[in-house]
Coordinates of C-alpha atoms in Angstrom, one line a residue:
Chain A
X1 CA -73.2 9.5 -34.4
X2 CA -70.7 6.8 -33.6
X3 CA -71.3 3.2 -35.3
X4 CA -69.6 0.6 -34.0
X5 CA -66.1 -0.5 -35.9
X6 CA -66.6 -3.2 -38.1
X7 CA -63.7 -6.0 -39.9
X8 CA -65.3 -5.1 -42.9
X9 CA -63.1 -1.9 -43.7
X10 CA -65.5 -1.1 -47.0
X11 CA -68.6 -0.4 -45.1
X12 CA -66.4 1.7 -42.5
X13 CA -65.1 3.5 -45.6
X14 CA -68.5 4.4 -47.0
X15 CA -70.2 4.7 -43.4
X16 CA -67.4 7.6 -42.6
X17 CA -67.6 9.0 -46.3
X18 CA -71.7 9.7 -45.9
X19 CA -71.2 12.2 -43.0
X20 CA -70.1 15.3 -44.8
X21 CA -68.2 16.5 -42.5
X22 CA -65.8 13.8 -41.8
X23 CA -65.6 13.3 -45.8
X24 CA -64.5 17.1 -45.0
X25 CA -61.8 15.9 -42.4
X26 CA -60.2 13.2 -45.2
X27 CA -60.2 15.8 -47.8
X28 CA -58.5 18.1 -45.8
X29 CA -56.6 15.5 -44.0
X30 CA -54.9 14.8 -47.3
X31 CA -54.3 18.1 -48.4
X32 CA -52.6 19.3 -45.1
X33 CA -50.6 15.7 -45.2
X34 CA -49.1 16.4 -48.9
X35 CA -48.2 20.4 -47.9
X36 CA -46.9 19.8 -44.4
X37 CA -45.0 16.2 -46.0
X38 CA -42.8 18.6 -48.2
X39 CA -42.4 21.5 -46.8
X40 CA -41.7 19.4 -43.5
X41 CA -39.2 17.8 -45.2
X42 CA -36.7 20.8 -45.9
X43 CA -37.6 21.5 -42.4
X44 CA -35.7 18.6 -40.8
X45 CA -32.9 18.7 -43.8
X46 CA -32.1 21.9 -42.6
X47 CA -32.3 21.7 -38.7
X48 CA -35.0 23.9 -38.1
X49 CA -37.5 21.7 -36.2
X50 CA -37.2 24.5 -33.1
X51 CA -38.1 27.4 -35.6
X52 CA -40.7 25.3 -37.1
X53 CA -42.3 24.8 -33.4
X54 CA -42.2 28.4 -32.6
X55 CA -43.9 29.7 -35.5
X56 CA -46.2 26.6 -35.6
X57 CA -46.7 27.9 -31.4
X58 CA -47.6 31.5 -32.6
X59 CA -50.8 30.7 -34.3
X60 CA -52.5 30.0 -31.0
X61 CA -52.0 33.9 -29.5
X62 CA -52.5 34.7 -33.1
X63 CA -55.9 33.0 -33.7
X64 CA -56.9 34.5 -29.5
X65 CA -55.6 38.1 -30.6
X66 CA -57.9 38.1 -33.4
X67 CA -60.7 36.7 -31.9
X68 CA -60.9 39.5 -29.1
X69 CA -60.3 42.5 -31.6
X70 CA -63.6 41.0 -33.7
X71 CA -61.4 39.6 -36.5
X72 CA -61.2 36.8 -38.2
X73 CA -59.2 33.7 -36.8
X74 CA -57.4 33.1 -40.2
X75 CA -56.0 36.8 -40.1
X76 CA -54.4 35.9 -36.5
X77 CA -53.2 32.9 -37.8
X78 CA -51.4 34.0 -41.0
X79 CA -50.8 37.7 -39.0
X80 CA -48.3 35.7 -36.2
X81 CA -47.0 33.0 -37.9
X82 CA -45.6 34.7 -40.8
X83 CA -44.3 37.4 -38.4
X84 CA -42.3 34.9 -36.1
X85 CA -41.2 33.6 -39.3
X86 CA -39.9 37.4 -40.6
X87 CA -38.4 37.8 -37.1
X88 CA -36.6 35.0 -36.9
X89 CA -35.4 34.7 -40.4
X90 CA -34.4 38.6 -40.0
X91 CA -32.4 38.2 -36.2
X92 CA -30.9 34.9 -36.9
X93 CA -27.3 35.0 -38.3
X94 CA -26.5 32.4 -40.6
X95 CA -28.3 30.0 -42.5
X96 CA -31.0 29.9 -39.6
X97 CA -30.1 26.4 -38.0
X98 CA -26.7 28.3 -37.2
X99 CA -23.5 27.7 -38.5
X100 CA -21.1 28.0 -35.7
X101 CA -21.3 26.8 -32.3
X102 CA -22.1 30.2 -31.3
X103 CA -24.7 31.6 -33.8
X104 CA -26.7 28.4 -33.0
X105 CA -26.4 29.6 -29.3
X106 CA -28.0 32.8 -29.9
X107 CA -30.6 31.8 -32.9
X108 CA -31.9 29.0 -30.6
X109 CA -32.2 32.0 -27.6
X110 CA -34.2 33.9 -30.1
X111 CA -36.4 31.6 -31.5
X112 CA -37.3 30.5 -27.9
X113 CA -37.9 34.0 -26.9
X114 CA -40.3 34.6 -30.1
X115 CA -42.2 31.4 -28.9
X116 CA -42.3 32.5 -25.2
X117 CA -43.6 35.9 -25.2
X118 CA -46.2 35.1 -28.3
X119 CA -47.4 32.6 -25.6
X120 CA -47.6 35.3 -22.8
X121 CA -49.7 37.6 -25.8
X122 CA -51.7 34.5 -25.9
X123 CA -52.2 34.4 -22.2
X124 CA -53.3 37.6 -22.1
X125 CA -56.2 38.1 -25.0
X126 CA -57.4 35.2 -23.1
X127 CA -58.1 36.9 -19.9
X128 CA -59.5 40.2 -22.0
X129 CA -61.6 37.7 -23.6
X130 CA -62.9 35.7 -20.8
X131 CA -65.0 34.1 -22.6
X132 CA -63.6 31.1 -24.4
X133 CA -61.5 29.4 -22.3
X134 CA -63.1 26.2 -23.6
X135 CA -62.1 26.7 -27.4
X136 CA -58.5 26.8 -26.1
X137 CA -58.2 23.7 -26.5
X138 CA -59.2 23.9 -30.3
X139 CA -56.7 26.4 -30.7
X140 CA -54.1 24.2 -29.2
X141 CA -55.6 20.7 -30.4
X142 CA -57.8 21.4 -33.6
X143 CA -61.0 20.7 -34.5
X144 CA -61.0 18.7 -37.5
X145 CA -64.5 17.8 -37.4
X146 CA -65.6 21.9 -38.3
X147 CA -64.0 21.9 -41.7
X148 CA -66.6 23.1 -44.2
X149 CA -66.6 22.3 -48.2
X150 CA -65.7 26.1 -48.5
X151 CA -62.7 25.6 -45.9
X152 CA -61.7 22.9 -48.3
X153 CA -61.0 25.0 -51.2
X154 CA -58.8 27.6 -49.0
X155 CA -56.9 25.1 -47.8
X156 CA -56.3 23.9 -51.6
X157 CA -55.5 27.3 -52.8
X158 CA -53.2 28.3 -49.9
X159 CA -51.7 24.3 -50.5
X160 CA -51.1 24.8 -54.2
X161 CA -49.5 28.8 -53.5
X162 CA -47.1 27.2 -51.2
X163 CA -46.3 24.2 -53.4
X164 CA -45.6 25.8 -56.5
X165 CA -43.4 28.3 -54.6
X166 CA -42.1 25.2 -53.3
X167 CA -41.2 24.1 -56.9
X168 CA -39.7 27.1 -57.9
X169 CA -37.0 27.5 -55.3
X170 CA -36.6 24.0 -55.0
X171 CA -33.3 23.4 -56.4
X172 CA -31.8 26.3 -54.8
X173 CA -33.2 25.8 -51.6
X174 CA -32.0 22.1 -51.4
X175 CA -28.6 23.9 -52.3
X176 CA -28.7 26.6 -49.6
X177 CA -29.6 23.8 -46.7
X178 CA -27.2 21.2 -47.8
X179 CA -23.7 23.7 -48.6
X180 CA -24.8 27.2 -48.0
X181 CA -20.6 28.5 -48.3
X182 CA -20.7 27.1 -51.9
X183 CA -24.2 28.3 -52.7
X184 CA -23.1 31.4 -51.8
X185 CA -19.9 31.5 -53.9
X186 CA -21.7 30.1 -57.3
X187 CA -24.3 33.6 -56.5
X188 CA -27.2 32.1 -54.5
X189 CA -29.0 34.6 -52.7
X190 CA -28.7 32.5 -49.7
X191 CA -30.4 34.8 -46.8
X192 CA -33.3 35.3 -49.3
X193 CA -33.9 32.3 -49.8
X194 CA -33.4 31.3 -46.0
X195 CA -36.1 33.8 -45.5
X196 CA -38.4 33.1 -47.6
X197 CA -38.6 29.5 -46.9
X198 CA -39.4 30.4 -43.2
X199 CA -42.1 32.2 -44.9
X200 CA -43.5 29.2 -46.5
X201 CA -43.1 27.4 -43.4
X202 CA -45.1 30.3 -41.8
X203 CA -48.1 30.1 -44.0
X204 CA -48.1 26.8 -44.0
X205 CA -48.2 26.0 -40.4
X206 CA -50.7 29.3 -40.3
X207 CA -53.3 27.7 -42.8
X208 CA -52.7 24.0 -41.3
X209 CA -53.5 25.0 -37.8
X210 CA -56.7 25.9 -38.1
X211 CA -58.0 22.7 -38.6
X212 CA -55.2 20.5 -36.7
X213 CA -54.9 23.1 -34.0
X214 CA -51.1 24.3 -33.0
X215 CA -49.5 21.5 -31.5
X216 CA -50.5 18.4 -34.1
X217 CA -49.3 20.4 -37.4
X218 CA -45.8 20.4 -35.9
X219 CA -46.3 16.5 -35.5
X220 CA -47.4 16.2 -38.7
X221 CA -44.1 18.1 -40.4
X222 CA -41.6 16.4 -38.5
X223 CA -42.5 13.0 -38.2
X224 CA -43.0 11.9 -41.5
X225 CA -40.5 13.6 -42.9
X226 CA -38.1 12.5 -40.4
X227 CA -39.1 8.4 -41.3
X228 CA -38.5 9.8 -44.8
X229 CA -34.9 10.8 -44.4
X230 CA -34.2 8.0 -42.0
X231 CA -34.6 5.8 -45.0
X232 CA -33.0 7.6 -47.9
X233 CA -30.8 10.5 -48.6
X234 CA -32.6 11.3 -52.2
X235 CA -35.2 14.2 -52.3
X236 CA -37.5 13.0 -54.6
X237 CA -37.7 9.6 -53.5
X238 CA -37.5 10.9 -49.4
X239 CA -40.4 13.7 -50.2
X240 CA -43.1 10.6 -51.7
X241 CA -41.8 8.6 -48.2
X242 CA -42.9 11.6 -46.0
X243 CA -45.9 12.2 -48.3
X244 CA -47.5 8.7 -48.5
X245 CA -46.9 8.2 -44.6
X246 CA -48.4 11.5 -43.8
X247 CA -51.7 10.8 -45.8
X248 CA -51.9 7.3 -44.7
X249 CA -51.3 8.6 -40.7
X250 CA -53.7 11.2 -41.1
X251 CA -56.6 8.3 -42.6
X252 CA -56.1 5.9 -40.7
X253 CA -55.6 8.4 -37.5
X254 CA -59.1 10.4 -38.7
X255 CA -60.9 6.9 -38.5
X256 CA -59.1 5.3 -35.3
X257 CA -60.7 9.1 -33.9
X258 CA -64.4 8.9 -34.7
X259 CA -64.5 5.2 -34.2
X260 CA -62.7 5.2 -30.9
X261 CA -63.5 8.2 -29.3
X262 CA -60.7 9.7 -29.4
X263 CA -58.6 13.1 -30.0
X264 CA -57.1 13.3 -34.1
X265 CA -54.2 14.9 -32.2
X266 CA -53.5 11.1 -30.1
X267 CA -54.6 9.3 -33.5
X268 CA -52.6 11.0 -35.6
X269 CA -49.0 11.4 -33.6
X270 CA -49.2 7.9 -32.7
X271 CA -49.3 6.6 -35.7
X272 CA -46.7 8.9 -37.1
X273 CA -44.8 8.3 -34.4
X274 CA -45.2 4.5 -34.8
X275 CA -43.9 4.5 -38.7
X276 CA -40.8 6.6 -37.5
X277 CA -39.5 4.4 -34.3
X278 CA -40.1 1.3 -36.8
X279 CA -38.0 2.7 -39.3
X280 CA -35.0 3.4 -36.6
X281 CA -36.0 0.0 -35.4
X282 CA -35.4 -1.2 -39.4
X283 CA -32.1 0.8 -39.9
X284 CA -30.6 0.0 -36.7
X285 CA -31.4 -3.9 -37.8
X286 CA -30.0 -3.6 -41.3
X287 CA -26.4 -1.9 -40.7
X288 CA -26.0 -4.8 -38.3
X289 CA -27.0 -7.6 -40.4
X290 CA -25.4 -5.4 -43.2
X291 CA -21.4 -5.0 -41.7
X292 CA -21.7 -6.5 -38.1
X293 CA -18.1 -5.4 -37.6
X294 CA -18.3 -2.2 -39.1
X295 CA -21.3 -1.6 -36.8
X296 CA -19.5 -2.6 -33.9
X297 CA -16.3 -0.4 -35.0
X298 CA -18.8 2.8 -35.5
X299 CA -19.9 2.0 -31.9
X300 CA -17.1 2.6 -30.0
X301 CA -16.3 5.5 -31.9
X302 CA -19.5 6.9 -30.8
X303 CA -19.0 5.9 -26.7
Chain B
X1 CA -48.2 46.4 -2.3
X2 CA -47.3 43.5 0.4
X3 CA -50.8 44.0 2.4
X4 CA -51.9 41.1 -0.1
X5 CA -50.0 37.9 1.5
X6 CA -50.5 36.3 -2.1
X7 CA -48.6 38.6 -3.4
X8 CA -45.5 37.6 -1.0
X9 CA -45.8 34.1 -1.3
X10 CA -45.6 34.6 -4.9
X11 CA -42.2 36.9 -4.5
X12 CA -40.8 34.1 -2.3
X13 CA -41.9 31.4 -5.1
X14 CA -41.1 33.6 -7.7
X15 CA -37.4 34.6 -6.5
X16 CA -36.7 30.7 -6.4
X17 CA -37.5 29.3 -9.6
X18 CA -35.9 32.6 -11.7
X19 CA -33.1 31.9 -9.8
X20 CA -32.9 28.4 -11.0
X21 CA -34.7 29.1 -14.4
X22 CA -31.8 32.0 -14.8
X23 CA -28.8 29.5 -13.9
X24 CA -30.3 26.5 -15.5
X25 CA -31.2 28.6 -18.4
X26 CA -27.8 30.0 -19.2
X27 CA -26.2 26.7 -20.1
X28 CA -29.0 25.3 -21.9
X29 CA -28.7 28.2 -24.0
X30 CA -24.8 28.3 -24.0
X31 CA -25.3 24.3 -25.1
X32 CA -27.5 25.2 -27.5
X33 CA -30.2 23.3 -26.0
X34 CA -33.4 25.7 -25.9
X35 CA -35.0 22.9 -27.7
X36 CA -35.2 20.4 -24.6
X37 CA -36.2 22.9 -22.6
X38 CA -39.0 23.6 -24.7
X39 CA -39.8 20.3 -25.4
X40 CA -39.5 19.8 -21.6
X41 CA -41.9 22.2 -21.0
X42 CA -44.6 20.7 -22.9
X43 CA -43.9 17.3 -21.7
X44 CA -45.0 18.8 -17.7
X45 CA -48.2 19.6 -19.6
X46 CA -48.4 15.7 -20.7
X47 CA -47.3 14.8 -17.6
X48 CA -49.6 17.0 -15.0
X49 CA -52.7 15.9 -17.3
X50 CA -51.7 12.3 -17.0
X51 CA -51.6 12.6 -13.3
X52 CA -54.8 14.5 -13.0
X53 CA -56.8 11.5 -15.0
X54 CA -55.2 8.9 -12.6
X55 CA -56.3 11.0 -9.9
X56 CA -53.0 11.4 -8.4
X57 CA -50.8 14.1 -7.1
X58 CA -50.6 16.7 -10.0
X59 CA -46.9 17.6 -8.9
X60 CA -45.7 13.9 -9.0
X61 CA -46.8 13.6 -12.6
X62 CA -44.9 16.7 -13.3
X63 CA -41.6 15.5 -11.9
X64 CA -41.7 12.0 -12.7
X65 CA -42.6 13.1 -16.2
X66 CA -40.1 15.5 -16.7
X67 CA -37.0 13.7 -15.1
X68 CA -37.7 10.9 -16.9
X69 CA -38.1 12.5 -20.4
X70 CA -34.9 14.7 -19.7
X71 CA -33.3 11.1 -19.2
X72 CA -34.8 10.0 -22.3
X73 CA -33.7 13.0 -24.5
X74 CA -29.8 12.6 -22.8
X75 CA -30.1 8.3 -23.9
X76 CA -31.0 8.9 -27.8
X77 CA -28.3 11.4 -28.2
X78 CA -24.7 11.4 -27.9
X79 CA -22.6 12.3 -25.0
X80 CA -26.0 13.1 -23.3
X81 CA -27.2 15.8 -26.2
X82 CA -30.1 14.5 -28.5
X83 CA -30.7 15.8 -32.0
X84 CA -33.2 18.1 -32.8
X85 CA -35.2 16.2 -34.9
X86 CA -35.4 13.3 -32.2
X87 CA -36.4 15.4 -29.5
X88 CA -39.4 16.6 -32.4
X89 CA -40.5 13.5 -32.9
X90 CA -40.4 12.4 -29.5
X91 CA -42.4 15.5 -27.8
X92 CA -44.6 16.0 -30.7
X93 CA -46.3 12.3 -29.5
X94 CA -45.9 13.1 -25.9
X95 CA -48.3 16.1 -26.6
X96 CA -50.2 13.7 -28.2
X97 CA -50.2 11.3 -25.6
X98 CA -51.7 15.0 -23.5
X99 CA -54.7 14.8 -25.8
X100 CA -54.9 11.4 -24.9
X101 CA -54.9 12.1 -21.3
X102 CA -57.0 15.3 -21.6
X103 CA -59.7 13.0 -23.4
X104 CA -59.8 10.4 -20.2
X105 CA -59.7 13.5 -17.7
X106 CA -62.7 15.2 -19.2
X107 CA -64.6 11.8 -20.2
X108 CA -64.3 10.9 -16.4
X109 CA -65.4 14.2 -14.7
X110 CA -68.5 13.8 -17.1
X111 CA -68.8 16.8 -18.7
X112 CA -68.8 19.6 -15.5
X113 CA -66.8 21.8 -17.5
X114 CA -63.7 22.1 -15.4
X115 CA -61.6 19.7 -17.7
X116 CA -60.9 23.1 -20.4
X117 CA -60.1 25.0 -17.2
X118 CA -57.6 22.8 -15.5
X119 CA -55.9 22.4 -18.7
X120 CA -55.5 26.1 -19.1
X121 CA -54.2 26.1 -15.3
X122 CA -51.6 23.9 -16.0
X123 CA -50.7 25.6 -19.3
X124 CA -50.4 29.6 -18.0
X125 CA -49.8 28.8 -14.4
X126 CA -51.0 30.8 -11.6
X127 CA -48.1 32.1 -9.6
X128 CA -50.9 34.2 -7.4
X129 CA -52.9 31.1 -6.6
X130 CA -49.7 29.1 -4.3
X131 CA -50.7 27.9 -0.8
X132 CA -47.8 29.4 1.5
X133 CA -46.2 26.0 1.9
X134 CA -46.3 25.6 -1.9
X135 CA -44.4 28.8 -2.2
X136 CA -41.5 27.8 0.5
X137 CA -41.1 24.4 -1.6
X138 CA -40.8 26.6 -4.6
X139 CA -38.1 28.1 -3.0
X140 CA -36.4 25.5 -1.6
X141 CA -36.2 23.6 -4.7
X142 CA -35.3 26.6 -6.7
X143 CA -32.5 27.5 -3.9
X144 CA -31.2 23.3 -4.1
X145 CA -31.4 23.8 -8.3
X146 CA -29.4 26.4 -8.2
X147 CA -26.5 25.0 -5.8
X148 CA -26.1 22.3 -7.2
X149 CA -25.7 23.8 -10.3
X150 CA -22.9 26.2 -8.9
X151 CA -21.4 23.1 -7.8
X152 CA -21.1 21.6 -11.0
X153 CA -20.8 25.1 -12.9
X154 CA -16.9 24.9 -13.4
X155 CA -16.8 21.1 -15.3
X156 CA -19.9 21.5 -16.9
X157 CA -18.3 24.8 -18.6
X158 CA -15.5 23.3 -19.6
X159 CA -17.5 20.2 -21.0
X160 CA -19.5 22.9 -22.9
X161 CA -16.9 24.9 -24.3
X162 CA -14.5 22.5 -25.3
X163 CA -16.3 18.6 -25.0
X164 CA -13.2 16.6 -26.8
X165 CA -10.5 18.4 -24.3
X166 CA -12.6 17.9 -21.4
X167 CA -13.0 14.5 -22.3
X168 CA -9.2 13.7 -22.9
X169 CA -8.5 15.6 -19.7
X170 CA -10.7 13.5 -17.3
X171 CA -13.8 15.3 -16.9
X172 CA -16.7 13.1 -17.3
X173 CA -18.4 14.5 -19.7
X174 CA -21.6 11.9 -20.3
X175 CA -22.5 11.9 -17.0
X176 CA -22.1 15.7 -16.4
X177 CA -24.8 15.7 -19.3
X178 CA -26.7 13.8 -17.6
X179 CA -27.3 15.5 -14.3
X180 CA -27.9 18.8 -16.6
X181 CA -30.8 17.3 -17.7
X182 CA -32.3 15.8 -14.4
X183 CA -31.2 19.7 -13.3
X184 CA -33.8 20.6 -16.2
X185 CA -36.4 18.1 -15.8
X186 CA -36.9 19.6 -11.8
X187 CA -36.5 23.0 -12.9
X188 CA -39.4 22.4 -15.5
X189 CA -41.2 20.6 -12.9
X190 CA -41.2 23.0 -10.4
X191 CA -41.7 26.2 -12.5
X192 CA -44.9 24.7 -14.8
X193 CA -46.9 25.1 -11.0
X194 CA -46.1 28.6 -10.6
X195 CA -45.7 30.0 -14.0
X196 CA -47.4 27.5 -16.4
X197 CA -45.3 25.3 -18.5
X198 CA -46.0 27.8 -21.6
X199 CA -43.9 30.4 -19.7
X200 CA -41.4 28.7 -18.4
X201 CA -39.3 28.0 -21.6
X202 CA -39.3 32.2 -21.6
X203 CA -37.9 32.1 -18.0
X204 CA -35.3 29.8 -19.6
X205 CA -34.3 31.4 -22.8
X206 CA -34.8 35.0 -22.2
X207 CA -32.6 36.0 -19.4
X208 CA -29.9 34.0 -20.5
X209 CA -29.6 34.9 -23.8
X210 CA -29.5 38.6 -22.7
X211 CA -26.5 37.7 -20.6
X212 CA -25.1 35.9 -23.8
X213 CA -25.6 38.8 -25.9
X214 CA -24.0 41.2 -22.9
X215 CA -21.1 39.7 -22.3
X216 CA -18.7 36.4 -23.0
X217 CA -17.8 36.1 -19.5
X218 CA -18.9 33.0 -18.1
X219 CA -19.7 33.8 -14.6
X220 CA -20.4 37.0 -14.7
X221 CA -23.1 36.1 -17.5
X222 CA -24.2 33.4 -15.3
X223 CA -24.7 36.0 -12.3
X224 CA -26.0 38.4 -14.6
X225 CA -28.8 36.1 -16.0
X226 CA -29.9 34.8 -12.7
X227 CA -30.1 38.5 -11.5
X228 CA -32.1 39.7 -14.7
X229 CA -34.7 36.2 -14.3
X230 CA -35.3 37.0 -10.7
X231 CA -35.7 41.0 -12.0
X232 CA -38.4 39.5 -14.6
X233 CA -40.2 38.0 -11.7
X234 CA -40.1 41.1 -9.2
X235 CA -40.9 44.0 -12.1
X236 CA -43.5 41.7 -13.6
X237 CA -45.1 40.8 -10.1
X238 CA -45.1 44.8 -9.7
X239 CA -46.7 45.6 -13.4
X240 CA -49.8 43.0 -12.3
X241 CA -49.9 44.8 -9.1
X242 CA -50.3 47.8 -10.7
X243 CA -52.5 46.9 -13.4
X244 CA -54.0 43.5 -12.5
X245 CA -56.1 43.3 -15.4
X246 CA -53.4 41.0 -17.6
X247 CA -52.5 38.3 -15.8
X248 CA -49.1 37.9 -14.5
X249 CA -47.1 35.6 -16.9
X250 CA -48.0 38.0 -19.5
X251 CA -46.1 41.1 -17.1
X252 CA -43.3 38.0 -16.5
X253 CA -42.7 37.6 -20.1
X254 CA -42.9 41.0 -21.5
X255 CA -40.6 42.3 -19.1
X256 CA -38.3 39.2 -19.9
X257 CA -39.1 40.1 -23.6
X258 CA -38.3 43.6 -23.7
X259 CA -34.7 43.1 -22.0
X260 CA -34.2 40.7 -24.4
X261 CA -34.6 43.1 -27.5
X262 CA -32.8 45.9 -26.2
X263 CA -29.6 43.5 -25.3
X264 CA -30.2 42.8 -29.3
X265 CA -30.6 46.2 -30.4
X266 CA -27.5 47.2 -28.2
X267 CA -25.4 44.5 -29.5
X268 CA -26.3 44.9 -32.7
X269 CA -25.1 48.8 -32.8
X270 CA -21.9 48.1 -30.5
X271 CA -20.9 45.7 -33.2
X272 CA -22.0 48.4 -35.9
X273 CA -20.1 50.8 -34.1
X274 CA -17.2 48.7 -33.6
X275 CA -17.1 48.2 -37.5
X276 CA -17.9 51.8 -37.9
X277 CA -14.8 53.6 -37.2
X278 CA -12.6 51.1 -38.2
X279 CA -13.0 52.3 -41.6
X280 CA -11.9 56.0 -41.2
X281 CA -9.5 54.8 -38.3
X282 CA -7.9 52.5 -41.4
X283 CA -6.2 55.8 -43.5
X284 CA -5.5 57.9 -40.7
X285 CA -3.9 54.8 -38.7
X286 CA -1.8 54.0 -42.2
X287 CA -0.6 57.9 -42.4
X288 CA 0.4 58.3 -39.1
X289 CA 2.3 54.2 -39.8
X290 CA 3.5 56.3 -42.9
X291 CA 4.8 59.5 -40.9
X292 CA 6.9 57.8 -38.2
X293 CA 8.3 55.6 -41.1
X294 CA 9.4 58.5 -42.7

């Protein structure tokens, strides 16, 4: 099962793709990375990483609850993730990321309580079920090897729906995210767009975390998108960079995981995080080279 | 209820941790730094697994991991506050590292099947499984964190509510930010052992969020937050005693979440009520003022 890694990359890839489960992992990886890259770009732009993380975590108790009650885990993932998204969307005032300091404080407390309570439910169902302590780590860290061809088809379908809706509301969502006040004045339904985005985020997380686990999906949402936004503020270019980084990290991370006998949670996050740190370093060097005087002035202003 | 000694130790440890969480959490919510607490509760997980993997004391990994990352968050942000996106990136990767240590640990254990149980233990804690010496330690650390926080409460409040004015008045804003982060780290490290890294977040956010909804007065809110956190633990333990089928962490968090939901409902209805009588009152008021003018 675990052949040695050789520097002949062609034979490596040939071997990887000759195993059906690994091939499916690669197919799923592309879909996941594209979906997470696009939705994550807006999540990072809107500074809703905390909300995204909380929604991602609620997938785990959702799955535990579904397995305990004998329903399919998929139903649990979607029910809990979209439910959490709706609760957060309904009770947060303002744009969701919070406008004033007071609103931000209240919405962050709400998001935290939603997450903590969901986890408490997860603990309850784990105790009641009693049997699947070992699959807990699968819920949290995912199992990329268990993906069947049918799963990939479902994944592609969900991704297509989410991406089409994103394409339809994309311009308005961008407007609302960048300047909610002006968008509201121009007649854009700010609250509805904000809520719809959170629901899309919930659906994305629910679908993706079945394969990647609740914890890795957050990494795929935030890391490529944050890297892209370090490089450029232009939406189309940023989305493209995010997707490319996501796909490359996932693919290389999968190969590393198989050959190195590591968890995908470790390999993929490490590659994506490496890209982010590299991007920050490049930006720091570039600003220093371009305008040494202005950079030192800015630093003085900060401290 | 106290015939079982483990209930008493749980109560002692829980009270100390709840006091610290309630007080630290109030500032955490007020400073909109809850995400930092969330991140640290996950960092605790990685720290514990790293300690397990290298075979050193679990507590060393917990405290070292939490405090180091807390300070790192401070260093990455301006004036000791990091941006949410930076926090998200860093702790997502640290969780990835946790997977690495978990693989290392389970491989070293060579399939004894204990790795999964240990992982769950770290995630959800076991307040009922504490020894009496651990409970006393938890109480001592909780009280120490509370004391330090109360000592810096006044300048920290100033620095939180109006950072630039506080800085202009000579309050060491940066230093306070770092000190506060270290306090969060210590609280996270200690609380993880008792209530688990996953439920730490609830104890930090729910009582504080409730207190902030109920009152705008800072010291009253601080006291309310600490009191609610302690009450959550006590009622949660009582409920576990009555209905032992569900885990303690579930009961504690349910009490906290229900209290918070009630506070949300109360503040919404209070706001609606405040707004509603205004409208019919308006014409009446203007009528009386006209009469007075006439």
